[in-house]
PDB file of C-alpha atoms and ligand atoms in Angstrom:
ATOM      1  CA  MET A   1      -0.226   0.122   0.329  1.00  0.00           C
ATOM      2  CA  LYS A   2       1.025   4.100  -0.772  1.00  0.00           C
ATOM      3  CA  LYS A   3       2.474   5.252   2.041  1.00  0.00           C
ATOM      4  CA  ALA A   4       0.542   8.968   2.639  1.00  0.00           C
ATOM      5  CA  LYS A   5       3.119  11.631   2.397  1.00  0.00           C
ATOM      6  CA  ALA A   6       4.086  13.344   5.622  1.00  0.00           C
ATOM      7  CA  LYS A   7       2.398  16.517   6.059  1.00  0.00           C
ATOM      8  CA  VAL A   8       4.233  20.051   6.845  1.00  0.00           C
ATOM      9  CA  VAL A   9       2.920  22.880   7.922  1.00  0.00           C
ATOM     10  CA  ILE A  10       4.788  26.201   7.871  1.00  0.00           C
ATOM     11  CA  THR A  11       3.645  30.111   9.075  1.00  0.00           C
ATOM     12  CA  ALA A  12       4.664  32.986   7.072  1.00  0.00           C
ATOM     13  CA  GLY A  13       4.692  36.626   6.859  1.00  0.00           C
ATOM     14  CA  PRO A  14       3.642  39.015   8.731  1.00  0.00           C
ATOM     15  CA  THR A  15       0.998  39.680  11.133  1.00  0.00           C
ATOM     16  CA  ARG A  16      -1.294  42.943  11.646  1.00  0.00           C
ATOM     17  CA  GLU A  17      -2.890  44.062  14.322  1.00  0.00           C
ATOM     18  CA  HIS A  18      -5.096  46.521  13.542  1.00  0.00           C
ATOM     19  CA  LEU A  19      -6.429  49.731  15.919  1.00  0.00           C
ATOM     20  CA  ASP A  20      -9.482  50.562  13.305  1.00  0.00           C
ATOM     21  CA  PRO A  21      -9.879  49.260   9.490  1.00  0.00           C
ATOM     22  CA  VAL A  22      -7.251  51.519   7.773  1.00  0.00           C
ATOM     23  CA  ARG A  23      -4.610  51.575  10.787  1.00  0.00           C
ATOM     24  CA  PHE A  24      -2.122  48.650  12.116  1.00  0.00           C
ATOM     25  CA  LEU A  25       0.852  47.652  13.704  1.00  0.00           C
ATOM     26  CA  SER A  26       2.946  45.233  12.167  1.00  0.00           C
ATOM     27  CA  ASN A  27       6.698  44.514  10.811  1.00  0.00           C
ATOM     28  CA  PRO A  28       8.826  44.274   7.574  1.00  0.00           C
ATOM     29  CA  SER A  29       8.284  40.169   6.691  1.00  0.00           C
ATOM     30  CA  THR A  30       7.417  39.638   3.068  1.00  0.00           C
ATOM     31  CA  GLY A  31       6.679  35.975   3.695  1.00  0.00           C
ATOM     32  CA  ARG A  32      10.093  34.890   1.063  1.00  0.00           C
ATOM     33  CA  MET A  33      11.647  32.529   3.990  1.00  0.00           C
ATOM     34  CA  GLY A  34       8.476  30.783   4.317  1.00  0.00           C
ATOM     35  CA  PHE A  35       7.073  29.742   0.810  1.00  0.00           C
ATOM     36  CA  ALA A  36      11.210  29.578  -0.013  1.00  0.00           C
ATOM     37  CA  ILE A  37      10.652  26.404   2.253  1.00  0.00           C
ATOM     38  CA  ALA A  38       7.317  25.291   1.339  1.00  0.00           C
ATOM     39  CA  LYS A  39       8.941  25.227  -2.324  1.00  0.00           C
ATOM     40  CA  ALA A  40      11.981  22.685  -0.901  1.00  0.00           C
ATOM     41  CA  ALA A  41       9.154  20.572   1.512  1.00  0.00           C
ATOM     42  CA  VAL A  42       7.427  20.298  -1.845  1.00  0.00           C
ATOM     43  CA  GLU A  43      10.255  19.015  -4.376  1.00  0.00           C
ATOM     44  CA  ARG A  44      10.726  16.778  -0.731  1.00  0.00           C
ATOM     45  CA  GLY A  45       8.086  15.218  -1.424  1.00  0.00           C
ATOM     46  CA  PHE A  46       5.587  16.603   1.783  1.00  0.00           C
ATOM     47  CA  GLU A  47       2.179  17.792   1.489  1.00  0.00           C
ATOM     48  CA  VAL A  48       2.600  21.570   2.860  1.00  0.00           C
ATOM     49  CA  THR A  49       0.297  23.417   3.927  1.00  0.00           C
ATOM     50  CA  LEU A  50       1.510  27.578   4.344  1.00  0.00           C
ATOM     51  CA  ILE A  51      -0.191  29.794   6.429  1.00  0.00           C
ATOM     52  CA  ALA A  52       0.162  33.228   5.070  1.00  0.00           C
ATOM     53  CA  GLY A  53       0.022  36.743   6.715  1.00  0.00           C
ATOM     54  CA  PRO A  54      -0.183  39.377   3.818  1.00  0.00           C
ATOM     55  CA  VAL A  55       2.001  39.111   2.102  1.00  0.00           C
ATOM     56  CA  ALA A  56       2.458  39.572  -2.602  1.00  0.00           C
ATOM     57  CA  LEU A  57       3.688  36.714  -3.169  1.00  0.00           C
ATOM     58  CA  LYS A  58       2.592  33.475  -5.362  1.00  0.00           C
ATOM     59  CA  THR A  59       1.608  30.340  -4.113  1.00  0.00           C
ATOM     60  CA  PRO A  60       3.937  27.638  -4.977  1.00  0.00           C
ATOM     61  CA  LYS A  61       2.957  25.240  -6.984  1.00  0.00           C
ATOM     62  CA  GLY A  62       0.931  22.112  -5.142  1.00  0.00           C
ATOM     63  CA  VAL A  63       0.751  24.311  -2.016  1.00  0.00           C
ATOM     64  CA  LYS A  64      -2.338  24.431   0.205  1.00  0.00           C
ATOM     65  CA  ARG A  65      -2.301  28.308   1.393  1.00  0.00           C
ATOM     66  CA  ILE A  66      -4.467  30.269   3.673  1.00  0.00           C
ATOM     67  CA  ASP A  67      -4.555  33.708   4.955  1.00  0.00           C
ATOM     68  CA  VAL A  68      -4.750  35.440   7.535  1.00  0.00           C
ATOM     69  CA  VAL A  69      -4.294  38.719   8.473  1.00  0.00           C
ATOM     70  CA  SER A  70      -3.435  38.895  12.545  1.00  0.00           C
ATOM     71  CA  ALA A  71      -1.834  36.867  15.239  1.00  0.00           C
ATOM     72  CA  ARG A  72      -4.776  35.232  16.760  1.00  0.00           C
ATOM     73  CA  GLU A  73      -6.024  34.327  13.246  1.00  0.00           C
ATOM     74  CA  MET A  74      -2.445  32.758  12.053  1.00  0.00           C
ATOM     75  CA  CYS A  75      -2.447  30.891  16.132  1.00  0.00           C
ATOM     76  CA  ALA A  76      -6.185  28.999  15.183  1.00  0.00           C
ATOM     77  CA  ALA A  77      -5.218  28.179  12.106  1.00  0.00           C
ATOM     78  CA  ALA A  78      -1.976  26.768  12.994  1.00  0.00           C
ATOM     79  CA  VAL A  79      -3.611  24.716  15.827  1.00  0.00           C
ATOM     80  CA  GLU A  80      -5.829  22.959  13.545  1.00  0.00           C
ATOM     81  CA  GLU A  81      -3.253  22.283  10.622  1.00  0.00           C
ATOM     82  CA  ALA A  82      -0.721  20.637  12.942  1.00  0.00           C
ATOM     83  CA  LYS A  83      -3.334  18.110  14.249  1.00  0.00           C
ATOM     84  CA  ALA A  84      -2.506  16.258  11.647  1.00  0.00           C
ATOM     85  CA  ALA A  85       0.847  17.380  10.839  1.00  0.00           C
ATOM     86  CA  ASP A  86       4.346  16.070  11.311  1.00  0.00           C
ATOM     87  CA  VAL A  87       6.062  19.187  11.319  1.00  0.00           C
ATOM     88  CA  PHE A  88       5.630  22.467  12.207  1.00  0.00           C
ATOM     89  CA  ILE A  89       7.887  25.766  11.225  1.00  0.00           C
ATOM     90  CA  ALA A  90       6.819  29.069  12.126  1.00  0.00           C
ATOM     91  CA  THR A  91       9.363  31.508   9.903  1.00  0.00           C
ATOM     92  CA  ALA A  92       5.915  33.921  10.360  1.00  0.00           C
ATOM     93  CA  ALA A  93       7.012  37.462  12.112  1.00  0.00           C
ATOM     94  CA  VAL A  94       3.984  37.110  14.505  1.00  0.00           C
ATOM     95  CA  ALA A  95       3.175  40.468  16.388  1.00  0.00           C
ATOM     96  CA  ASP A  96       3.909  39.869  20.122  1.00  0.00           C
ATOM     97  CA  TRP A  97       0.964  42.685  20.678  1.00  0.00           C
ATOM     98  CA  ARG A  98      -1.879  44.014  19.417  1.00  0.00           C
ATOM     99  CA  PRO A  99      -4.327  47.122  20.762  1.00  0.00           C
ATOM    100  CA  ALA A 100      -6.400  46.357  23.093  1.00  0.00           C
ATOM    101  CA  LYS A 101      -9.449  47.429  21.434  1.00  0.00           C
ATOM    102  CA  CYS A 102     -10.214  47.464  17.555  1.00  0.00           C
ATOM    103  CA  ALA A 103     -12.649  50.137  16.177  1.00  0.00           C
ATOM    104  CA  ALA A 104     -15.234  49.220  13.021  1.00  0.00           C
ATOM    105  CA  ARG A 105     -14.604  52.032  11.860  1.00  0.00           C
ATOM    106  CA  LYS A 106     -11.987  54.681  10.351  1.00  0.00           C
ATOM    107  CA  LEU A 107     -10.985  57.352  13.886  1.00  0.00           C
ATOM    108  CA  LYS A 108     -11.050  60.288  13.409  1.00  0.00           C
ATOM    109  CA  LYS A 109      -7.625  62.231  14.493  1.00  0.00           C
ATOM    110  CA  ASP A 110      -9.142  63.745  17.732  1.00  0.00           C
ATOM    111  CA  GLU A 111     -10.898  60.395  19.096  1.00  0.00           C
ATOM    112  CA  MET A 112      -7.103  59.228  19.386  1.00  0.00           C
ATOM    113  CA  SER A 113      -5.373  59.544  22.306  1.00  0.00           C
ATOM    114  CA  SER A 114      -1.191  59.499  21.832  1.00  0.00           C
ATOM    115  CA  VAL A 115      -0.861  56.764  24.085  1.00  0.00           C
ATOM    116  CA  LEU A 116      -1.806  52.959  22.625  1.00  0.00           C
ATOM    117  CA  LYS A 117      -2.862  50.562  25.310  1.00  0.00           C
ATOM    118  CA  LEU A 118      -1.649  47.229  23.691  1.00  0.00           C
ATOM    119  CA  VAL A 119      -2.193  43.722  25.237  1.00  0.00           C
ATOM    120  CA  ARG A 120      -0.294  40.800  24.317  1.00  0.00           C
ATOM    121  CA  ASN A 121      -0.810  37.775  21.561  1.00  0.00           C
ATOM    122  CA  PRO A 122      -0.643  34.481  21.767  1.00  0.00           C
ATOM    123  CA  ASP A 123       2.744  33.124  21.444  1.00  0.00           C
ATOM    124  CA  ILE A 124       1.693  30.470  18.025  1.00  0.00           C
ATOM    125  CA  LEU A 125       4.147  28.314  18.809  1.00  0.00           C
ATOM    126  CA  LYS A 126       3.690  27.527  22.638  1.00  0.00           C
ATOM    127  CA  THR A 127      -0.178  27.071  22.266  1.00  0.00           C
ATOM    128  CA  VAL A 128       0.638  24.447  18.776  1.00  0.00           C
ATOM    129  CA  ASN A 129       3.084  23.059  21.632  1.00  0.00           C
ATOM    130  CA  ALA A 130       0.790  23.101  24.304  1.00  0.00           C
ATOM    131  CA  THR A 131      -2.510  22.626  22.510  1.00  0.00           C
ATOM    132  CA  VAL A 132      -1.580  20.122  19.950  1.00  0.00           C
ATOM    133  CA  LYS A 133       1.839  18.191  20.733  1.00  0.00           C
ATOM    134  CA  ARG A 134       1.310  17.372  24.366  1.00  0.00           C
ATOM    135  CA  LYS A 135      -2.706  16.847  23.396  1.00  0.00           C
ATOM    136  CA  GLY A 136      -2.272  14.351  21.536  1.00  0.00           C
ATOM    137  CA  ASN A 137      -0.330  14.353  18.306  1.00  0.00           C
ATOM    138  CA  SER A 138       3.140  13.946  20.317  1.00  0.00           C
ATOM    139  CA  ASP A 139       5.345  12.883  17.251  1.00  0.00           C
ATOM    140  CA  LEU A 140       4.972  16.568  15.965  1.00  0.00           C
ATOM    141  CA  LYS A 141       8.205  18.332  15.069  1.00  0.00           C
ATOM    142  CA  LEU A 142       8.293  22.175  16.087  1.00  0.00           C
ATOM    143  CA  VAL A 143      11.080  24.375  14.446  1.00  0.00           C
ATOM    144  CA  GLY A 144      11.350  27.555  14.515  1.00  0.00           C
ATOM    145  CA  PHE A 145      12.826  30.891  13.709  1.00  0.00           C
ATOM    146  CA  ALA A 146      14.730  33.704  15.859  1.00  0.00           C
ATOM    147  CA  ALA A 147      15.024  36.964  14.778  1.00  0.00           C
ATOM    148  CA  GLU A 148      17.459  38.935  16.121  1.00  0.00           C
ATOM    149  CA  THR A 149      19.333  42.623  15.919  1.00  0.00           C
ATOM    150  CA  GLY A 150      23.091  41.857  16.594  1.00  0.00           C
ATOM    151  CA  ASN A 151      24.483  37.794  17.652  1.00  0.00           C
ATOM    152  CA  PRO A 152      21.936  35.618  17.853  1.00  0.00           C
ATOM    153  CA  ILE A 153      22.931  33.069  19.604  1.00  0.00           C
ATOM    154  CA  CYS A 154      21.750  33.409  23.314  1.00  0.00           C
ATOM    155  CA  GLU A 155      18.608  34.611  22.588  1.00  0.00           C
ATOM    156  CA  ALA A 156      18.098  31.427  20.228  1.00  0.00           C
ATOM    157  CA  ALA A 157      19.128  28.648  22.092  1.00  0.00           C
ATOM    158  CA  ARG A 158      16.612  30.614  24.700  1.00  0.00           C
ATOM    159  CA  LYS A 159      13.385  30.216  22.641  1.00  0.00           C
ATOM    160  CA  CYS A 160      14.684  26.953  21.511  1.00  0.00           C
ATOM    161  CA  ARG A 161      14.354  25.891  25.129  1.00  0.00           C
ATOM    162  CA  GLU A 162      11.185  27.696  26.018  1.00  0.00           C
ATOM    163  CA  LYS A 163       9.410  26.444  22.966  1.00  0.00           C
ATOM    164  CA  GLY A 164      10.187  23.239  23.089  1.00  0.00           C
ATOM    165  CA  LEU A 165      11.999  22.766  19.799  1.00  0.00           C
ATOM    166  CA  GLU A 166      14.075  20.194  18.296  1.00  0.00           C
ATOM    167  CA  PHE A 167      15.688  23.302  16.423  1.00  0.00           C
ATOM    168  CA  ILE A 168      15.729  27.000  15.894  1.00  0.00           C
ATOM    169  CA  VAL A 169      17.163  28.835  12.908  1.00  0.00           C
ATOM    170  CA  ALA A 170      18.795  31.922  14.302  1.00  0.00           C
ATOM    171  CA  ASN A 171      18.832  35.008  11.636  1.00  0.00           C
ATOM    172  CA  ASP A 172      20.414  38.721  12.532  1.00  0.00           C
ATOM    173  CA  VAL A 173      17.583  40.714  10.630  1.00  0.00           C
ATOM    174  CA  THR A 174      20.651  43.412  10.439  1.00  0.00           C
ATOM    175  CA  ALA A 175      23.094  41.621   8.577  1.00  0.00           C
ATOM    176  CA  LYS A 176      23.454  42.685   4.905  1.00  0.00           C
ATOM    177  CA  GLY A 177      21.427  40.153   2.602  1.00  0.00           C
ATOM    178  CA  ALA A 178      19.829  38.722   5.336  1.00  0.00           C
ATOM    179  CA  GLY A 179      16.559  38.679   7.205  1.00  0.00           C
ATOM    180  CA  PHE A 180      13.252  40.834   6.240  1.00  0.00           C
ATOM    181  CA  GLY A 181      12.979  41.210   2.114  1.00  0.00           C
ATOM    182  CA  ALA A 182      16.270  39.980   0.891  1.00  0.00           C
ATOM    183  CA  SER A 183      16.041  36.599  -1.068  1.00  0.00           C
ATOM    184  CA  THR A 184      19.260  35.440   0.508  1.00  0.00           C
ATOM    185  CA  ASN A 185      19.760  34.813   4.034  1.00  0.00           C
ATOM    186  CA  ARG A 186      22.880  33.935   6.436  1.00  0.00           C
ATOM    187  CA  VAL A 187      21.346  31.954   9.415  1.00  0.00           C
ATOM    188  CA  VAL A 188      23.064  29.484  12.485  1.00  0.00           C
ATOM    189  CA  ILE A 189      20.794  26.194  13.287  1.00  0.00           C
ATOM    190  CA  LEU A 190      21.013  25.689  16.928  1.00  0.00           C
ATOM    191  CA  ASP A 191      19.407  21.913  18.028  1.00  0.00           C
ATOM    192  CA  LYS A 192      17.863  21.231  21.447  1.00  0.00           C
ATOM    193  CA  PHE A 193      21.154  19.174  22.464  1.00  0.00           C
ATOM    194  CA  GLY A 194      23.282  22.389  21.926  1.00  0.00           C
ATOM    195  CA  ASN A 195      24.535  21.385  18.387  1.00  0.00           C
ATOM    196  CA  ARG A 196      24.790  24.420  16.072  1.00  0.00           C
ATOM    197  CA  LYS A 197      26.279  24.558  12.495  1.00  0.00           C
ATOM    198  CA  ALA A 198      26.672  28.642  10.825  1.00  0.00           C
ATOM    199  CA  LEU A 199      25.628  28.489   7.427  1.00  0.00           C
ATOM    200  CA  ALA A 200      27.383  30.404   4.656  1.00  0.00           C
ATOM    201  CA  LEU A 201      25.462  33.431   2.871  1.00  0.00           C
ATOM    202  CA  MET A 202      22.274  32.037   0.234  1.00  0.00           C
ATOM    203  CA  SER A 203      19.376  32.330  -1.269  1.00  0.00           C
ATOM    204  CA  LYS A 204      16.112  31.430   0.957  1.00  0.00           C
ATOM    205  CA  LEU A 205      15.192  28.645  -1.235  1.00  0.00           C
ATOM    206  CA  ALA A 206      18.862  26.826  -0.402  1.00  0.00           C
ATOM    207  CA  ILE A 207      18.057  27.258   3.274  1.00  0.00           C
ATOM    208  CA  GLY A 208      14.884  25.917   2.642  1.00  0.00           C
ATOM    209  CA  ARG A 209      16.370  23.009   1.329  1.00  0.00           C
ATOM    210  CA  ARG A 210      18.675  22.617   4.317  1.00  0.00           C
ATOM    211  CA  ILE A 211      16.242  22.618   6.928  1.00  0.00           C
ATOM    212  CA  MET A 212      13.912  20.209   5.392  1.00  0.00           C
ATOM    213  CA  SER A 213      17.028  17.943   4.929  1.00  0.00           C
ATOM    214  CA  LEU A 214      16.925  17.899   8.771  1.00  0.00           C
ATOM    215  CA  VAL A 215      13.133  17.301   9.245  1.00  0.00           C
TER     216      VAL A 215
HETATM  217  O1  PMT B 301       9.591  37.110   5.163  1.00  0.00           O
HETATM  218  P1  PMT B 301      10.585  37.487   5.430  1.00  0.00           P
HETATM  219  O2  PMT B 301      11.053  38.904   4.518  1.00  0.00           O
HETATM  220  O3  PMT B 301      12.057  36.479   4.102  1.00  0.00           O
HETATM  221  O4  PMT B 301      11.953  37.417   6.203  1.00  0.00           O
HETATM  222  C1  PMT B 301      12.446  36.323   6.586  1.00  0.00           C
HETATM  223  C2  PMT B 301      12.034  36.450   8.391  1.00  0.00           C
HETATM  224  C3  PMT B 301      13.063  37.086   9.265  1.00  0.00           C
HETATM  225  C4  PMT B 301      10.559  37.047   8.739  1.00  0.00           C
HETATM  226  C5  PMT B 301      12.645  34.673   8.574  1.00  0.00           C
HETATM  227  O5  PMT B 301      13.924  34.965   8.742  1.00  0.00           O
HETATM  228  C6  PMT B 301      12.126  34.683  10.508  1.00  0.00           C
HETATM  229  O6  PMT B 301      13.394  35.275  11.332  1.00  0.00           O
HETATM  230  N1  PMT B 301      11.225  34.586  11.261  1.00  0.00           N
HETATM  231  C7  PMT B 301      11.263  34.594  12.655  1.00  0.00           C
HETATM  232  C8  PMT B 301      11.151  36.366  12.893  1.00  0.00           C
HETATM  233  C9  PMT B 301      10.217  36.507  14.657  1.00  0.00           C
HETATM  234  O7  PMT B 301       8.997  36.727  14.456  1.00  0.00           O
HETATM  235  O8  PMT B 301      10.524  36.120  15.470  1.00  0.00           O
HETATM  236  P2  PMT B 301      10.925  36.134  16.848  1.00  0.00           P
HETATM  237  O9  PMT B 301      12.672  35.479  17.463  1.00  0.00           O
HETATM  238  O10 PMT B 301      10.076  37.155  17.241  1.00  0.00           O
HETATM  239  O11 PMT B 301      10.008  34.526  17.403  1.00  0.00           O
HETATM  240  C10 PMT B 301      10.659  33.385  17.327  1.00  0.00           C
HETATM  241  C11 PMT B 301       9.869  32.365  16.498  1.00  0.00           C
HETATM  242  O12 PMT B 301       8.811  31.926  17.648  1.00  0.00           O
HETATM  243  C12 PMT B 301       9.897  32.143  15.352  1.00  0.00           C
HETATM  244  O13 PMT B 301       9.716  31.144  14.758  1.00  0.00           O
HETATM  245  C13 PMT B 301       8.030  33.221  15.455  1.00  0.00           C
HETATM  246  O14 PMT B 301       7.247  32.551  14.711  1.00  0.00           O
HETATM  247  C14 PMT B 301       7.644  32.383  17.136  1.00  0.00           C
HETATM  248  N2  PMT B 301       6.343  33.143  17.308  1.00  0.00           N
HETATM  249  C15 PMT B 301       6.118  34.856  18.295  1.00  0.00           C
HETATM  250  C16 PMT B 301       5.606  35.282  18.284  1.00  0.00           C
HETATM  251  C17 PMT B 301       4.773  34.629  18.806  1.00  0.00           C
HETATM  252  N3  PMT B 301       3.610  35.385  18.742  1.00  0.00           N
HETATM  253  N4  PMT B 301       3.939  33.890  17.936  1.00  0.00           N
HETATM  254  C18 PMT B 301       4.907  32.802  17.810  1.00  0.00           C
HETATM  255  O15 PMT B 301       4.808  31.562  17.676  1.00  0.00           O
END
């Protein structure tokens, strides 16, 4: 009998946290890193679901895409899709905070305060770990990214531990040719045992292929 394909779920792009229909908090992620991994995963024969924040990229061939806007929407889709997944890879730059209130119509300037009250968003990796991996899908492998400014190693190791990851892909988003928007990236891969491998500057697709070799 033919074996069903292994399933990988990937988050990509930014999230937007609206304070009214025309204003939001966000970040410069373009989704290129996550889309490149999705392409590499299809090449490897995985069934691929890509949960994408607002980005302007074409869906790679053979990928199921779910579009979301906010962190809470991304989290709900991630939990749902991870239930039947073998690997969950979080490349998305998720907004950690959102405005406490979102108005249904455009706010007038004099209706707004100079102080914006924020509330925490869920941590998607931690939520998938707690509600999917520890509650039924115990074989699920979690992979994260760490966007840092400066030496990414210490922070990435902490995130790897705290989020229950197999490994984490750390990038210094201030380095030339790396991070947000670039077609290339320079990363260090740290695993849960403390091993680490620094990769040279290469295309995001080449990094995606390395990551898929590891999973
Ligand atoms: O999209 P590009 O323009 O190609 O840019 C690629 C990238 C810079 C966005 C990518 O390489 C990258 O570094 N992604 C991770 C961005 C990030 O949010 O890193 P972080 O260190 O804040 O988060 C650590 C991990 O936790 C990440 O896997 C993140 O997806 C996840 N996370 C973060 C916050 C949150 N509320 N929930 C999460 O699951």
